[in-house]
Coordinates of C-alpha atoms in Angstrom, one line a residue:
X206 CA -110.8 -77.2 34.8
X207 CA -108.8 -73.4 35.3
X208 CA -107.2 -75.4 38.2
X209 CA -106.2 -78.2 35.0
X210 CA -105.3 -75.2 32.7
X211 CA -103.1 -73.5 35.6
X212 CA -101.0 -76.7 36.1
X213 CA -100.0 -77.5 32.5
X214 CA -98.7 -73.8 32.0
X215 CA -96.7 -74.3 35.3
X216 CA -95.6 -77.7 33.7
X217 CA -95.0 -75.9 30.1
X218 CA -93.1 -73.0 31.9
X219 CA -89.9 -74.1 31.5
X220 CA -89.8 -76.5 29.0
X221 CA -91.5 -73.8 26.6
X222 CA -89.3 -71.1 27.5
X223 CA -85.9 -73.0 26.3
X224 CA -87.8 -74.6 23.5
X225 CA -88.8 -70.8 22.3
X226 CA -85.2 -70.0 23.3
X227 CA -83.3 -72.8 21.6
X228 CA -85.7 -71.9 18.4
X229 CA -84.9 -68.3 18.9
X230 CA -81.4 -69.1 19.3
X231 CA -81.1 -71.0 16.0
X232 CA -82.6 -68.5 13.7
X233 CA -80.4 -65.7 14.9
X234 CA -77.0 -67.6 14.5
X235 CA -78.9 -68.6 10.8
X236 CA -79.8 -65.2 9.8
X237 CA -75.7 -64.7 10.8
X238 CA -74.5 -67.3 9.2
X239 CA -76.4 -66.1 6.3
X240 CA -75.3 -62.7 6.3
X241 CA -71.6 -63.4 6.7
X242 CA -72.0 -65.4 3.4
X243 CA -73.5 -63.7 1.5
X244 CA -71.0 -60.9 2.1
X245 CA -67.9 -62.9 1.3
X246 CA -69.5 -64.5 -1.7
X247 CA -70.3 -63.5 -5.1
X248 CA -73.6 -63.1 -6.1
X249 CA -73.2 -65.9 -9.1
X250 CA -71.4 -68.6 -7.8
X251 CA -73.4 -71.7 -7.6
X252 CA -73.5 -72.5 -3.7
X253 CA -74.9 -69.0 -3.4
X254 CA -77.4 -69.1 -5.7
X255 CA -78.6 -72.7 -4.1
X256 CA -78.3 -71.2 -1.0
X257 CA -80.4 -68.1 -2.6
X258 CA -83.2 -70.6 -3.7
X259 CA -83.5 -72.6 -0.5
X260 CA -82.9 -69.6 2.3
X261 CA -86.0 -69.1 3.9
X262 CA -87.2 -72.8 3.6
X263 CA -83.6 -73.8 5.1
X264 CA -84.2 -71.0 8.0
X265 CA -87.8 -73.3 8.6
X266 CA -85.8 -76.9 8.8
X267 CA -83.2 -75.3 11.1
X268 CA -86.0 -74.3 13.8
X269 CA -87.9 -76.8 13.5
X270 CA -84.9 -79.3 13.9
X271 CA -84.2 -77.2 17.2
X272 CA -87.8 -77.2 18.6
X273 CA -87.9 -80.9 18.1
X274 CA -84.6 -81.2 19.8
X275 CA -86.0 -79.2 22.7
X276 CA -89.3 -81.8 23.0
X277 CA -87.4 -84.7 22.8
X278 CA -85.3 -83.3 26.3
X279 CA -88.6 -82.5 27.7
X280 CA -90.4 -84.6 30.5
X281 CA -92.7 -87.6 29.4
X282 CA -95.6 -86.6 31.1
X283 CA -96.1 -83.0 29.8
X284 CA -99.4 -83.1 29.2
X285 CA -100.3 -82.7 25.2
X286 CA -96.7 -83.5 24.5
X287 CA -97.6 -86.2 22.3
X288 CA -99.2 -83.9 20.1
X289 CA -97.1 -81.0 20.0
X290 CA -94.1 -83.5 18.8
X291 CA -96.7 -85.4 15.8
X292 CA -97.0 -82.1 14.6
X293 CA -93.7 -80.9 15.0
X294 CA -93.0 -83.6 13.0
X295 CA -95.2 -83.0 10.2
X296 CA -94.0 -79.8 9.5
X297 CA -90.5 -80.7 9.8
X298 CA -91.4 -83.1 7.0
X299 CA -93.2 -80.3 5.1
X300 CA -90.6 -78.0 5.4
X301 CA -87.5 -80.6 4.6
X302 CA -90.2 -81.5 1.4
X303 CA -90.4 -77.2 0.7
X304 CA -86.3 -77.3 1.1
X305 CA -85.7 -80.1 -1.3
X306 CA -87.9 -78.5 -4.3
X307 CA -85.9 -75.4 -3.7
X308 CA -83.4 -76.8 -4.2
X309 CA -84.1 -79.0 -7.0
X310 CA -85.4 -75.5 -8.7
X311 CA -82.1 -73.9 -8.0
X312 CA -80.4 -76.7 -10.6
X313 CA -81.8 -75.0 -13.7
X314 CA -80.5 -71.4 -12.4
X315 CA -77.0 -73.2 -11.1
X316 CA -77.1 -75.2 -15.2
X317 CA -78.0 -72.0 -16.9
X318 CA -75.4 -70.2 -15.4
X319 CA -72.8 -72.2 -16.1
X320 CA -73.9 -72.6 -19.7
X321 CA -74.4 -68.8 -20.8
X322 CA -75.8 -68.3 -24.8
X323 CA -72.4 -67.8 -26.2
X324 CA -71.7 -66.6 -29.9
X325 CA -71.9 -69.2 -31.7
X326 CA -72.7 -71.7 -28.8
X327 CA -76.4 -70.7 -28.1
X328 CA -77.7 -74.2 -30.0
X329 CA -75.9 -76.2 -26.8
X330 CA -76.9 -73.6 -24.0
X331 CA -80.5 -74.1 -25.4
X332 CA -80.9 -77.7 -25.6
X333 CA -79.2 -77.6 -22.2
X334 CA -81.5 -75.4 -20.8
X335 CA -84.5 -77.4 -22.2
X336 CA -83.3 -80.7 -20.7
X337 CA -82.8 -79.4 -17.4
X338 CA -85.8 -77.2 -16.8
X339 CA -88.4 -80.7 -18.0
X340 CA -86.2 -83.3 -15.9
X341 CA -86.2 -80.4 -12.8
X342 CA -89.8 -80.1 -12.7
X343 CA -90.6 -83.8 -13.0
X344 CA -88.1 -84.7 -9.8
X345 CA -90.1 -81.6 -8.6
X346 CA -93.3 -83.3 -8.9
X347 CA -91.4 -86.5 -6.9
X348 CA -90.2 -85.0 -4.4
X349 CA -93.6 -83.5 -3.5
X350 CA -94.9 -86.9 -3.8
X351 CA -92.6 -88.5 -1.5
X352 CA -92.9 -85.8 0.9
X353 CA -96.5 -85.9 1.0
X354 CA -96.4 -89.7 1.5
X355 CA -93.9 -89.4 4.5
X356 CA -96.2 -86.6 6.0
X357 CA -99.0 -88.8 6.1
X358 CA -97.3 -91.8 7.3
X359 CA -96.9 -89.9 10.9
X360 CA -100.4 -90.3 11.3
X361 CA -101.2 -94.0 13.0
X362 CA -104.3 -93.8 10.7
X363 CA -102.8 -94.0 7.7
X364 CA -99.9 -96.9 8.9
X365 CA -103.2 -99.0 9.3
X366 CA -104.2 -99.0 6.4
X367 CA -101.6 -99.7 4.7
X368 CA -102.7 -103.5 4.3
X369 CA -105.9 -103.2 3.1
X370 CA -104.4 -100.4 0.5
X371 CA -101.6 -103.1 -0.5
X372 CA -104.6 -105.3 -1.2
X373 CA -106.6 -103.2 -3.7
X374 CA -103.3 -101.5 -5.0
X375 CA -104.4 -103.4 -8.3
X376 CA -107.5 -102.3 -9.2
X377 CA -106.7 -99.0 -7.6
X378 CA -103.3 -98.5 -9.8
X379 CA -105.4 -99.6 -12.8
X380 CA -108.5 -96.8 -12.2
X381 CA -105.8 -94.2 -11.0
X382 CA -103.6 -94.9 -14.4
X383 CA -107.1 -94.8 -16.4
X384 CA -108.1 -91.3 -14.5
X385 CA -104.9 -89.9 -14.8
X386 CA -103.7 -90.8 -18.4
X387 CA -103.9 -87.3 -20.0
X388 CA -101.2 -86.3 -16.8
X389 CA -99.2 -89.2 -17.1
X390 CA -99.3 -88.9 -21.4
X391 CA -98.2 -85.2 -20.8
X392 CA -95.4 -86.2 -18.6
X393 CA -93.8 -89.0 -21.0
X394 CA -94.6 -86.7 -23.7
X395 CA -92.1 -84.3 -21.5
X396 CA -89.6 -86.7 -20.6
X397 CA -89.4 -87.7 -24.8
X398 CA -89.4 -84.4 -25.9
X399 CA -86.1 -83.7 -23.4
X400 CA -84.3 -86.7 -24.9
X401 CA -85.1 -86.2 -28.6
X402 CA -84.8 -82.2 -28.6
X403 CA -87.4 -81.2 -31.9
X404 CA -87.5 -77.9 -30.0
X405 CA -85.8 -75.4 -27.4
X406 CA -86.5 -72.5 -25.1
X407 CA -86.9 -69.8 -28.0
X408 CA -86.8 -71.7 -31.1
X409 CA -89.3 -69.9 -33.5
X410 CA -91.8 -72.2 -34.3
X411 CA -94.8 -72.7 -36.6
X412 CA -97.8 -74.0 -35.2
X413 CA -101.6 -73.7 -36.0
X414 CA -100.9 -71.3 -38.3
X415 CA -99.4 -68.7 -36.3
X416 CA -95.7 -67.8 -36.0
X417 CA -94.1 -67.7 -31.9
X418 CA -91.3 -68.5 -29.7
X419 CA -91.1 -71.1 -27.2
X420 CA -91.0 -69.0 -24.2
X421 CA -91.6 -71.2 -21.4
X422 CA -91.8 -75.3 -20.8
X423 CA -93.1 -77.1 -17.9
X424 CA -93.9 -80.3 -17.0
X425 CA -97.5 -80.9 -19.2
X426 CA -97.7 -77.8 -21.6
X427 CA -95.6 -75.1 -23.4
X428 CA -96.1 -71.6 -23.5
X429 CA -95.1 -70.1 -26.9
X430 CA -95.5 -66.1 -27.6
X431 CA -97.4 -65.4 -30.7
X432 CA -95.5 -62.6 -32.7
X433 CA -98.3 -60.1 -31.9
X434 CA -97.4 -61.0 -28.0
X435 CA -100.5 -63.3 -27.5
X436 CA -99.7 -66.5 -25.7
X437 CA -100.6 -70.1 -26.9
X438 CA -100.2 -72.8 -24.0
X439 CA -100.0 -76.1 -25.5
X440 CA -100.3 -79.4 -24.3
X441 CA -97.1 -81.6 -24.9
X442 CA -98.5 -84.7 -26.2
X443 CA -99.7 -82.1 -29.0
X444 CA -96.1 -82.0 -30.3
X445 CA -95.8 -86.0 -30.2
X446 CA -98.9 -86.2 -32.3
X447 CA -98.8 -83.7 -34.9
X448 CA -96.5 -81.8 -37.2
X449 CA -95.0 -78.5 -36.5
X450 CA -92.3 -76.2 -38.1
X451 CA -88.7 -75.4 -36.8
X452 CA -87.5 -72.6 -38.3
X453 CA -84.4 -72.4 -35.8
X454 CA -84.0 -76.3 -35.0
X455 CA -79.8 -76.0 -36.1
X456 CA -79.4 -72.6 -37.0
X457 CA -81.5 -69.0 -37.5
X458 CA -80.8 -68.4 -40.7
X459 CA -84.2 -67.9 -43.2
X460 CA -84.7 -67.4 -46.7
X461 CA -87.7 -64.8 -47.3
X462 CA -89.5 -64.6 -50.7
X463 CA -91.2 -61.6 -52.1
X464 CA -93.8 -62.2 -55.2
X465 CA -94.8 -59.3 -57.3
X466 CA -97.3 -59.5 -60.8
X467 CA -96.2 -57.4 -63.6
X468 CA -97.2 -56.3 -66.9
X469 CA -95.1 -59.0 -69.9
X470 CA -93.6 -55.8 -71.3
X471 CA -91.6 -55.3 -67.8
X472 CA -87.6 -55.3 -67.9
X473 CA -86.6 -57.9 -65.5
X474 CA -83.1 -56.7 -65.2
X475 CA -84.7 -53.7 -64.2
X476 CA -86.2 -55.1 -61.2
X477 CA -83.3 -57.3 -60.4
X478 CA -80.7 -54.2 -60.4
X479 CA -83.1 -52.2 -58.0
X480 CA -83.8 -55.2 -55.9
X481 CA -80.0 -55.6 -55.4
X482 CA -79.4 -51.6 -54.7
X483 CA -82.6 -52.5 -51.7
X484 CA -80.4 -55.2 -50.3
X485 CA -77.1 -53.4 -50.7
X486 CA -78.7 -50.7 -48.5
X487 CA -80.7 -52.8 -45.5
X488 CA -79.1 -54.2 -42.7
X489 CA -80.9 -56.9 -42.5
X490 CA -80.2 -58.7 -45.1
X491 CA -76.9 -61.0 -44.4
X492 CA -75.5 -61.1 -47.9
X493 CA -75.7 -64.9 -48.5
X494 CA -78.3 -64.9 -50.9
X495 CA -80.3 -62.9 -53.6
X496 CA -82.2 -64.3 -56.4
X497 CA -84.4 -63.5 -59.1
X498 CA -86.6 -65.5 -61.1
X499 CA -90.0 -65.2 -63.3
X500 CA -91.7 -68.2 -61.4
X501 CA -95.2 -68.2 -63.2
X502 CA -97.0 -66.2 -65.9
X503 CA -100.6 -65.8 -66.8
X504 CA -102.6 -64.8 -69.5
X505 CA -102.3 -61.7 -68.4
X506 CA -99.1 -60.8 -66.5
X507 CA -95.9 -62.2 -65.2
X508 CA -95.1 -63.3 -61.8
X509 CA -91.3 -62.5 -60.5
X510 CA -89.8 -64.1 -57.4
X511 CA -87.8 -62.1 -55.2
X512 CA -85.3 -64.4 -52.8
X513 CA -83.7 -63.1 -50.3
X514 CA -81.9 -64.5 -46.6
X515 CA -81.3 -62.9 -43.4
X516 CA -80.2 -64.2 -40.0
X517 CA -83.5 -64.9 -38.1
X518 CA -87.3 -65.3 -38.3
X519 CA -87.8 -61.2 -37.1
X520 CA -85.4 -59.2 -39.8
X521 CA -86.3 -61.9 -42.4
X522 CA -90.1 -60.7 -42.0
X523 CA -89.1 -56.9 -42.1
X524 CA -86.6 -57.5 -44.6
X525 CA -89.6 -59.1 -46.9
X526 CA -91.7 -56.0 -45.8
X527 CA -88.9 -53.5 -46.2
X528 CA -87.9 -54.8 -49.9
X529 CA -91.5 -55.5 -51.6
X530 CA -92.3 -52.1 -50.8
X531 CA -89.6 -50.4 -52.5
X532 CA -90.2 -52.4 -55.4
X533 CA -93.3 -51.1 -55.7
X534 CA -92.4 -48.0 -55.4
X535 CA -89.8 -48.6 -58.0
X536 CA -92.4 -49.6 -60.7
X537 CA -94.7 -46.5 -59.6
X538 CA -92.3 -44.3 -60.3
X539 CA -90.1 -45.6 -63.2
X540 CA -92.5 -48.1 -65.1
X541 CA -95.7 -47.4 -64.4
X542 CA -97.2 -48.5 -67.7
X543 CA -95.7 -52.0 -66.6
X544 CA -98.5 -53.0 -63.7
X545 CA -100.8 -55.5 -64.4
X546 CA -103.4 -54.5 -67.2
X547 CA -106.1 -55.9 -68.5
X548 CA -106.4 -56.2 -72.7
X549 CA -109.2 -55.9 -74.7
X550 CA -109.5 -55.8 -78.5
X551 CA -113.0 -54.1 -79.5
X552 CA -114.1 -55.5 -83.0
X553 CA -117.0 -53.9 -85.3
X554 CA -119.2 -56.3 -86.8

């Protein structure tokens, strides 16, 4: 057996050595290659940042190409040659499969830099950005598919059974589709929702109750950031099936009411002249709008609606905030007889 062993390094001697060479050989003119590029380019041009994506699984292909350029020149009756070259194989198929998704990744970078959130373009650079990242990650998901398939084909195994899996590819297809129906519902869920657009990458949104942002998207769920920075992952199909608010679907803009009770004896124009002074004052408020109305009364007291706009979701709730407190501080110090009472007539009998 060490006599067996001794023989097929001797046999291995040479072929190895220029197969490590030629493999050595390839990475270093790479890794130049790469370097000299990468000097002479710019950082944001969009054959660097493809080539950026895909470097290291490009340096993998290239060596592997070589070393099964190197077995192919080697004598036929190497002993475990066979072997060595399946599995050369397989990874180069692995690696080609790695490549390709890198690449495919790289298009949302290559889309989103071309497309920057402009003033007064950020609706298109969104809804760009949105299309792109669901239709990346579902050729993603076929890539790795195909490359998986290919990978398996190199074993003789799996080529025989290819009739027998052609026979029952019925009934298989149907229990596969049954099992993976939640997956495949999530997917054509994705695939609708980056056609029709009822929300982008950081659209404020209402849903369950709680205010967010969409802050991420991928190919079954969304990720949306809950104001107080809590993080709701949502299946798609959700947003098929049930209703949810928009509050940035064409533009930002939002118009923030404030409602405060008051006594019947209190001087609207009062509160409408200090509620304008607020406004003058804030920079939140974007001067398009400011309205007020007594909306309701009771037995007891009146209701007054404050209405007020501001560009987006975040100073609309601080300029709400920001004016129904100096209101009340208004009527503290200036009509204080004018909150809310309760009356009560006391009779003798």
């Amino acid at each position: 057996m060490l006599e067996a062993f001794e023989t097929g390094v001797r046999a291995w001697l040479w072929p190895g050595g220029s197969a490590f060479l030629a493999v050595l050989t390839t990475y270093a003119i790479y890794r130049l290659a790469l370097a000299v590029f990468r000097h002479f380019s710019e950082s944001r041009t969009v054959l660097r940042l493809f080539l950026d994506a895909a470097a290291g699984a490009l340096g993998v292909v290239f060596c592997l190409l070589a070393l099964t350029g190197s077995l192919k020149l080697a004598p036929p009756d190497l002993p475990l040659l066979s072997a060595l070259q399946q599995t050369t194989t397989l990874l180069l198929l692995l690696a080609i499969t790695w490549a390709a998704v890198r690449l495919t990744s790289a298009i949302g970078d290559v889309i989103v830099a071309l497309n920057p959130v402009l003033e007064g373009h950020w609706k298109r650079a969104r809804k760009v950005e949105t299309q792109t990242r669901f239709l990346v990650r579902a050729l993603n998901i076929l890539i790795v598919i195909v490359g998986f398939g290919a990978a398996l084909m190199t074993f003789e195994s799996v080529q025989h059974m290819g009739a027998s899996l052609l026979a029952s590819a019925g009934v298989g297809g149907l229990i596969l589709g049954f099992a993976a129906r939640p997956v495949l519902s999530n997917l054509l869920a994705g695939m609708q929702i980056a056609l029709t657009q009822p929300f982008r990458i950081d659209d404020v949104l209402h849903v369950q109750g709680e205010w967010c942002w969409v802050e991420e998207v991928t190919a079954t769920y969304v990720v949306v950031r809950v104001w107080d920075l809590r993080r709701l992952v949502i299946p798609l199909q959700w947003f098929i099936e049930n209703p949810f608010q928009n509050w940035s679907r064409n533009n930002s803009d939002l118009l923030g009411t404030v409602f405060i009770w008051v006594d019947y004896t209190m001087p609207v124009e009062a509160l409408r002249q200090e509620f304008n002074r607020l406004l003058a004052q804030s920079n939140l408020w974007d001067g398009k709008l400011a309205t007020v109305q007594v909306t309701d009364s009771s037995d007891q007291a009146l209701q007054v609606r404050f209405l007020m706009s501001a560009a987006d979701s975040t100073s609309n709730w601080d300029l709400r905030c920001a004016i129904r407190e100096g209101l009340i501080t208004f009527i503290q110090e200036h009509y204080p007889a004018q909150l809310p009472r309760v009356r009560a007539r006391l009779v003798d009998n």
